[in-house]
Each structure stands twice: as C-alpha cells, then as structure tokens.
PDB file of C-alpha atoms in Angstrom:
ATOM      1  CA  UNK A   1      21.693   3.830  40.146  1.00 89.00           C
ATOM      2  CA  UNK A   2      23.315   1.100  41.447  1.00 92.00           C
ATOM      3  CA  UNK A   3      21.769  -2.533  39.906  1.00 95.00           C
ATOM      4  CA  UNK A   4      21.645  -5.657  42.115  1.00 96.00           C
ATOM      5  CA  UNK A   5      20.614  -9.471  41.292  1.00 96.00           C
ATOM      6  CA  UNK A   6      19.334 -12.008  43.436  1.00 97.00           C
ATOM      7  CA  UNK A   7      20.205 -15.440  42.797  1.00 96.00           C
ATOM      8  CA  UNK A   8      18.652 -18.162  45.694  1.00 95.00           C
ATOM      9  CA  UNK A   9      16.307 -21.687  44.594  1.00 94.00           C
ATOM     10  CA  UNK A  10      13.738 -20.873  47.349  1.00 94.00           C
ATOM     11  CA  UNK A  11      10.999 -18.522  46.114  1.00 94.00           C
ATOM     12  CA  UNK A  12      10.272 -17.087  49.830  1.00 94.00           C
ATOM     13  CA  UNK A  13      13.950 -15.666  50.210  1.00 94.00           C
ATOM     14  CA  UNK A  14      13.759 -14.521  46.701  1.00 94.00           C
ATOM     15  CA  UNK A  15      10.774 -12.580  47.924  1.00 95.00           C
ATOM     16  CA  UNK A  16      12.245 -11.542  51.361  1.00 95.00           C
ATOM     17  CA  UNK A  17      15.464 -10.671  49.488  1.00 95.00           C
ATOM     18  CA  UNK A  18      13.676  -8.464  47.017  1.00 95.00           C
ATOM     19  CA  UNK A  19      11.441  -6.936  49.610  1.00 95.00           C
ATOM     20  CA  UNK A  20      14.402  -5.383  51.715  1.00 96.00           C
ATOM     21  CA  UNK A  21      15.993  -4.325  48.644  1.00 95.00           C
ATOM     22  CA  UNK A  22      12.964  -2.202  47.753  1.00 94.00           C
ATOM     23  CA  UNK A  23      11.830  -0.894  51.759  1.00 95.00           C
ATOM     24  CA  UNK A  24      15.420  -0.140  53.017  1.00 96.00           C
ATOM     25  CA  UNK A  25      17.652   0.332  49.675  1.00 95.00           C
ATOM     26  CA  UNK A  26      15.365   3.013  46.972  1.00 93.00           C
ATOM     27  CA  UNK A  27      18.509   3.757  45.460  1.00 92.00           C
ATOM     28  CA  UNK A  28      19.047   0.098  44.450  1.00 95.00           C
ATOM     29  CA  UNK A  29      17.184  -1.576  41.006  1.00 95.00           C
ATOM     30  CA  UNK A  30      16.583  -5.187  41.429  1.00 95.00           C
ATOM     31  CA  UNK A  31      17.243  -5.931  37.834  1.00 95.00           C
ATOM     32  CA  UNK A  32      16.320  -9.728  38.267  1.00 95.00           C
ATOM     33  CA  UNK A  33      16.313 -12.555  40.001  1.00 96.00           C
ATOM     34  CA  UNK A  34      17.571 -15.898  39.083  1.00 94.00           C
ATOM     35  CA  UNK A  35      17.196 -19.665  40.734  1.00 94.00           C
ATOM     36  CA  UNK A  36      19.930 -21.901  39.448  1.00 93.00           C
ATOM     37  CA  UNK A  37      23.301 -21.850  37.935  1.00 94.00           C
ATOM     38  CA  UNK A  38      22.797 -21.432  34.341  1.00 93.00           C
ATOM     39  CA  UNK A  39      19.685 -18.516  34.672  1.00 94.00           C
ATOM     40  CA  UNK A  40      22.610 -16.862  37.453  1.00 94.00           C
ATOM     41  CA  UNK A  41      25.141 -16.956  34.875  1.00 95.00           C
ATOM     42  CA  UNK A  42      23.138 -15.606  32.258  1.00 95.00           C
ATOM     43  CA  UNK A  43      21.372 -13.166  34.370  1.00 96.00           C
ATOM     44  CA  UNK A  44      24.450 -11.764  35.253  1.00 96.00           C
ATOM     45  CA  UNK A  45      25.976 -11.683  31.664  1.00 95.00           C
ATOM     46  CA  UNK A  46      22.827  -9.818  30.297  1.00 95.00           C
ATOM     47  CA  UNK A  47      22.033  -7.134  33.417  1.00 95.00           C
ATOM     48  CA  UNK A  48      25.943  -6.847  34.326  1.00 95.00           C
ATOM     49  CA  UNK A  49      24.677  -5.967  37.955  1.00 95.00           C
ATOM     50  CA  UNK A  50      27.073  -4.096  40.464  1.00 94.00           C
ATOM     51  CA  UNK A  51      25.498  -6.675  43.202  1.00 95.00           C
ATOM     52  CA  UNK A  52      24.561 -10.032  43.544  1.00 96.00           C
ATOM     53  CA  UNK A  53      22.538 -11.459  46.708  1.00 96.00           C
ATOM     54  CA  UNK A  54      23.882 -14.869  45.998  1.00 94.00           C
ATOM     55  CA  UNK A  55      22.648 -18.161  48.221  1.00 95.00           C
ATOM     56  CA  UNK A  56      25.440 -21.049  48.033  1.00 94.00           C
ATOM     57  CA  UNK A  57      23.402 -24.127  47.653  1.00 92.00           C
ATOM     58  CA  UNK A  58      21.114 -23.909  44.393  1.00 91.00           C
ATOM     59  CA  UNK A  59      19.859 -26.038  41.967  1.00 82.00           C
ATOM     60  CA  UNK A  60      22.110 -27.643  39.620  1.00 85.00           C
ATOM     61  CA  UNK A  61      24.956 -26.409  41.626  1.00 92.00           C
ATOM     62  CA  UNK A  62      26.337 -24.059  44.424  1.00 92.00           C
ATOM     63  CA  UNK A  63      27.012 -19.990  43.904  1.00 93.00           C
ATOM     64  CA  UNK A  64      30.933 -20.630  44.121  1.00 94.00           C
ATOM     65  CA  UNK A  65      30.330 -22.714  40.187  1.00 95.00           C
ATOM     66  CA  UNK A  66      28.380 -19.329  39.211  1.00 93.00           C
ATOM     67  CA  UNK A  67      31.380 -17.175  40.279  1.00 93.00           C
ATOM     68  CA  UNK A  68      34.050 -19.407  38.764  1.00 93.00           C
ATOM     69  CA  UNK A  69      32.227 -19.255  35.561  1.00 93.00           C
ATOM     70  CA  UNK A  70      32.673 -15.325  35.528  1.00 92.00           C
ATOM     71  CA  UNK A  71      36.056 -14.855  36.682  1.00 88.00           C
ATOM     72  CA  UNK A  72      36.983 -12.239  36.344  1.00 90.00           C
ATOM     73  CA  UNK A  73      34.523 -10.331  38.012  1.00 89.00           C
ATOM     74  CA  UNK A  74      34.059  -6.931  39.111  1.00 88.00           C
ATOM     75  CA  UNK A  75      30.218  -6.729  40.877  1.00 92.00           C
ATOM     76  CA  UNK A  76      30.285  -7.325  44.672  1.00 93.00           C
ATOM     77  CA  UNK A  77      29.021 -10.422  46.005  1.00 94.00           C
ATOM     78  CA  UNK A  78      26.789 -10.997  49.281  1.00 95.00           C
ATOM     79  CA  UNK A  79      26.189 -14.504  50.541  1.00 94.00           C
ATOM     80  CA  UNK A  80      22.531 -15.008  52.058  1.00 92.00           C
ATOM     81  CA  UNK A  81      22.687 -18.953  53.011  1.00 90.00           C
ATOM     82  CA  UNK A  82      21.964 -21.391  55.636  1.00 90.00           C
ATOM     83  CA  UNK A  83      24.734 -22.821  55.175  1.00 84.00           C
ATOM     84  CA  UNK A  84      27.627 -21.676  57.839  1.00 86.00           C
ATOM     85  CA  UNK A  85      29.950 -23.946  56.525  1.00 89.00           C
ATOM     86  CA  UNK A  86      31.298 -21.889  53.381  1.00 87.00           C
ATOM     87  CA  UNK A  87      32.245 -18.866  54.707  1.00 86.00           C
ATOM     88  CA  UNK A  88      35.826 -19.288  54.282  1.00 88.00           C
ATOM     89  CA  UNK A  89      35.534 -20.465  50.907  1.00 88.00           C
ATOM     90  CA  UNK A  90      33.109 -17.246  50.472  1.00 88.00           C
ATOM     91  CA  UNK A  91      35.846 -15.118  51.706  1.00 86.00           C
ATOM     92  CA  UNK A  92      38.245 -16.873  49.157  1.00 86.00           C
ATOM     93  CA  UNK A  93      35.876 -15.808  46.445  1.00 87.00           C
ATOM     94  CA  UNK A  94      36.232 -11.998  47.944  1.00 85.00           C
ATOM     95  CA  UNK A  95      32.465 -11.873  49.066  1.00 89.00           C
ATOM     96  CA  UNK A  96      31.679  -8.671  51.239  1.00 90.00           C
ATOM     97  CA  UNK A  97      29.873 -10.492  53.445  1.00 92.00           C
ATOM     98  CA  UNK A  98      27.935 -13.712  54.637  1.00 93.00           C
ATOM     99  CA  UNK A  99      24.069 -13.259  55.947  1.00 92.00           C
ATOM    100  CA  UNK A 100      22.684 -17.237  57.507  1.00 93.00           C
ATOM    101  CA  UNK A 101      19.537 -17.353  56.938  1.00 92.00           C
ATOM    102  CA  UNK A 102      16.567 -16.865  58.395  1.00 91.00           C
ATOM    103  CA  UNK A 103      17.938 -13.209  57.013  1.00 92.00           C
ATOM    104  CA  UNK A 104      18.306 -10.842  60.207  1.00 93.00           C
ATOM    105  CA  UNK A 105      16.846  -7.562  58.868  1.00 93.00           C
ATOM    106  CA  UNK A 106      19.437  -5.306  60.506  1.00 94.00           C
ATOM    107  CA  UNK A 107      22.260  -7.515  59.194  1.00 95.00           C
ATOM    108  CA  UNK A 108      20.854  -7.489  55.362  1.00 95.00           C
ATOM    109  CA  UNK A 109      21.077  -3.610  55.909  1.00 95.00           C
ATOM    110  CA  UNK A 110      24.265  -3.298  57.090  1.00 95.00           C
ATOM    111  CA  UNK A 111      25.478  -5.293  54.616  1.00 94.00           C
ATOM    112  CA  UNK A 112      24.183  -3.846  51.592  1.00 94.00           C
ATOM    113  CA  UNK A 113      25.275  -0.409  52.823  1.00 94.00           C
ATOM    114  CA  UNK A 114      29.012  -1.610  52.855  1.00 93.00           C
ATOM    115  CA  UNK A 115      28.092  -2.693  49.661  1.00 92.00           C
ATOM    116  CA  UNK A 116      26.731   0.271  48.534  1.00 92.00           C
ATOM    117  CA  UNK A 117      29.806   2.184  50.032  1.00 90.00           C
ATOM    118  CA  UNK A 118      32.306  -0.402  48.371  1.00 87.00           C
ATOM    119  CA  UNK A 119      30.187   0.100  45.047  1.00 87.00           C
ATOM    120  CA  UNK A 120      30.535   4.269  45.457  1.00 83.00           C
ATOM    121  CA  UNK A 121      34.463   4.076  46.012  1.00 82.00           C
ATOM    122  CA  UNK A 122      35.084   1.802  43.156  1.00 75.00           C
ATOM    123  CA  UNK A 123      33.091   3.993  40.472  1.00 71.00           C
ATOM    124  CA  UNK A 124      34.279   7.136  42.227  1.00 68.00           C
ATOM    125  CA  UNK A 125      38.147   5.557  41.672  1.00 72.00           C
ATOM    126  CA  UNK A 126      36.841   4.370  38.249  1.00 69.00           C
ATOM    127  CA  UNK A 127      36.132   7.884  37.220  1.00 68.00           C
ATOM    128  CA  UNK A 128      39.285  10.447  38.994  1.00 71.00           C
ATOM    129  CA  UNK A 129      41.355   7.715  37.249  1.00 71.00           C
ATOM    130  CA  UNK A 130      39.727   8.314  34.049  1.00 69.00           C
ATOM    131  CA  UNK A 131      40.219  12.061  34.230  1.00 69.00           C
ATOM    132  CA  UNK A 132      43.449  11.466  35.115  1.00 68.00           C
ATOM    133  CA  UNK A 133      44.098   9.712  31.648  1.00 70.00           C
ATOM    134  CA  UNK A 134      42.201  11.582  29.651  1.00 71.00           C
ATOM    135  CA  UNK A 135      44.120  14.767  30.577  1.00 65.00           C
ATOM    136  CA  UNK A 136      47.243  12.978  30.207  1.00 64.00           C
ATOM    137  CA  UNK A 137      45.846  11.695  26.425  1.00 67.00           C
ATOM    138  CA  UNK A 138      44.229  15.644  25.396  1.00 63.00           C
ATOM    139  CA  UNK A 139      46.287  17.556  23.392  1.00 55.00           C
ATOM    140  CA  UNK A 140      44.076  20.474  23.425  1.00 46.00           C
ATOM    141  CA  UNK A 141      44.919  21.006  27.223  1.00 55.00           C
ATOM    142  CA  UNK A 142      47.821  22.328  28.974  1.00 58.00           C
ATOM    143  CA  UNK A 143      50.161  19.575  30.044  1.00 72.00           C
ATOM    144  CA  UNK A 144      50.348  20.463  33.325  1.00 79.00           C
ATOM    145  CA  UNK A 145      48.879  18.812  36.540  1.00 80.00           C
ATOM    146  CA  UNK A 146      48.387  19.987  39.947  1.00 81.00           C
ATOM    147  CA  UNK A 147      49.085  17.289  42.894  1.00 84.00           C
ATOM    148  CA  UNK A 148      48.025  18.394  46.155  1.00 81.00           C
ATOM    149  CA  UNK A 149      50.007  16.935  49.465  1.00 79.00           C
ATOM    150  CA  UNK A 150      49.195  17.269  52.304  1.00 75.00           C
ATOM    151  CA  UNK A 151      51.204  20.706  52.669  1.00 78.00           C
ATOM    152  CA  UNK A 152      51.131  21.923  49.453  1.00 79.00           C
ATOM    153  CA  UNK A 153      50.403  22.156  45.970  1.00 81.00           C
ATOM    154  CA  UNK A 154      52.884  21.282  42.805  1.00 82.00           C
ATOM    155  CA  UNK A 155      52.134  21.955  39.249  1.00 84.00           C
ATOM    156  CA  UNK A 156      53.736  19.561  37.120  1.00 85.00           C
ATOM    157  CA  UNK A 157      54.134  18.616  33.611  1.00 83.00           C
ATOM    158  CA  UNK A 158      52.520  15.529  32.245  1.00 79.00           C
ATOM    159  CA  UNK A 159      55.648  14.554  30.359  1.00 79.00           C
ATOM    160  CA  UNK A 160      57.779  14.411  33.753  1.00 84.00           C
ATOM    161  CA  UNK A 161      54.945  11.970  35.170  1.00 87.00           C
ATOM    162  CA  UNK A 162      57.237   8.537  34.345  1.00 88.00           C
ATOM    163  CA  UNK A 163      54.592   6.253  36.157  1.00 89.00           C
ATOM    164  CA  UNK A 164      51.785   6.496  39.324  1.00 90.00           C
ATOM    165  CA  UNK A 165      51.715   3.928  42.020  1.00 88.00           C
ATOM    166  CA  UNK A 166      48.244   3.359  43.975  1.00 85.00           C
ATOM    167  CA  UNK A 167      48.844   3.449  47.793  1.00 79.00           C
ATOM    168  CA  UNK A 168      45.334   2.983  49.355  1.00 78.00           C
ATOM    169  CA  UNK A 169      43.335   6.005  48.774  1.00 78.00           C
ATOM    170  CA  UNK A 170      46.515   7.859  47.619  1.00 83.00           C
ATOM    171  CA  UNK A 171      48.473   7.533  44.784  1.00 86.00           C
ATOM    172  CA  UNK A 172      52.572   8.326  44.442  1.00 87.00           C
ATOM    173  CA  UNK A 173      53.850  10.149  41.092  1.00 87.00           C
ATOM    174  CA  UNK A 174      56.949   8.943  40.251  1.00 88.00           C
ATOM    175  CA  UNK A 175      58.282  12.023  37.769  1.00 89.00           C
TER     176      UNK A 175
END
C-alpha cells in the first residue's frame, strides 16, 4: 500500500486534500498530516511516506526548507499551492507536479495517478534489481543468467557479468 502525507497550514485544504485521497485513491493510506516545517519534517522522518501533498507557503517556513532538510530523498513530491510563482523552483526540487489552488478535482487525480505510476516503477525497479543481486550473491544457485533481447535469449555466467549499465527501462551487460 502505497503511504502519502499531507503537509499545508490551512485546515480546509488539509481536509479537501485528505478527502480526495480517500474518494478517488483507496489504494493510498494517508498516514498523517502535518502544518508547518518542523511537524513536516518529523512527520516524514517517522511515517517515511512514498508521497507528500506538500503546499509551499507554511508556517514557520516554505515546503522547499522541508525538502532541503531531507535531502536526500526518495518519496515523490506534489505541490498543491496558490502560489504560481514557484514552479520552477518546484521543478528544481524534482516535484511531479504543481496543483494552484482552489484544487481542480480532475487535476489532483491525474496527478496522484502519475504518482502512483512513478511510485509502482520505482519499487518494481527496486525489487528486479534486488533479484538480480541476490542471484549474483547465492551460492546455492547456478551461476548462470538468462538475458532476453529483443530476438533472443542468452544464458550467461554470472562471473562473465564485469558490470550492468541502466539505459531507461533496459539495462546493458557488459561481460
């Protein structure tokens, strides 16, 4: 299940926020929501959330100070704000997207989706890579692989496998 934080100053977006979340996203646990900088940070730190629903201007502070504080950073980050202004510097800080407010229902749900996508991939790349290693690392097994191109199929032993480059959503054995 994929866990998501809200972190915006104004109770009624907190509630709108939380609200789409629930009706549109089931699959998503709202694991808290937060109001400032410091209950962001540490809301983050103790729920370790795959998504934050982040405004920009908050009290104490802006979203960007929240970010910097956790670099480096793995959950994705979506801006709700009525503040046009930042995008760029939102895009700087690799958010996935930028919602103004008053929150466009439609938008909110496309957004989370690519989030949800983005989320999906990342895990999904998490765990081949992970198999990938622990085969490599297990004795017990055969040290053979098979890589599958696009025309064919090689069996190859893990000792000949000098290093793998990522290309995309492929990935080139050098042997």
């Amino acid at each position: 299940m994929i866990k998501a934080v809200v972190i915006d100053d104004e109770p009624a977006m907190q509630e709108v926020n939380s609200r789409l979340l629930k009706e549109y996203f089931p699959g998503v646990k709202l694991a808290g929501i937060g109001n400032s900088v410091g209950s962001g940070v540490e809301l983050i730190k103790k729920e370790k959330p795959h998504l934050v629903l982040l405004d920009v201007e908050l009290n104490e502070g802006t979203g960007f100070q929240i970010l910097q504080q956790l670099k480096p950073y793995s959950f994705k980050v979506v801006f709700i704000t009525g503040y046009d202004t930042y995008a760029l510097k939102a895009i700087k800080f690799s958010a996935l997207d930028y919602i103004l407010k008053p929150v466009n229902e439609i938008e909110f749900q496309q957004a989370i989706q690519h989030a949800i996508d983005e989320i999906n991939e990342s895990e999904n790349q998490q765990l081949q890579t992970g198999v990938l290693f622990e085969s490599l690392q297990n004795e017990n097994q055969g040290k053979k692989l098979a890589l599958k191109t696009m025309d064919s199929l090689h069996i190859v032993d893990a000792d000949d496998i000098l290093f793998c480059r990522s290309d995309n959503s492929y990935t080139t054995f050098h042997l």
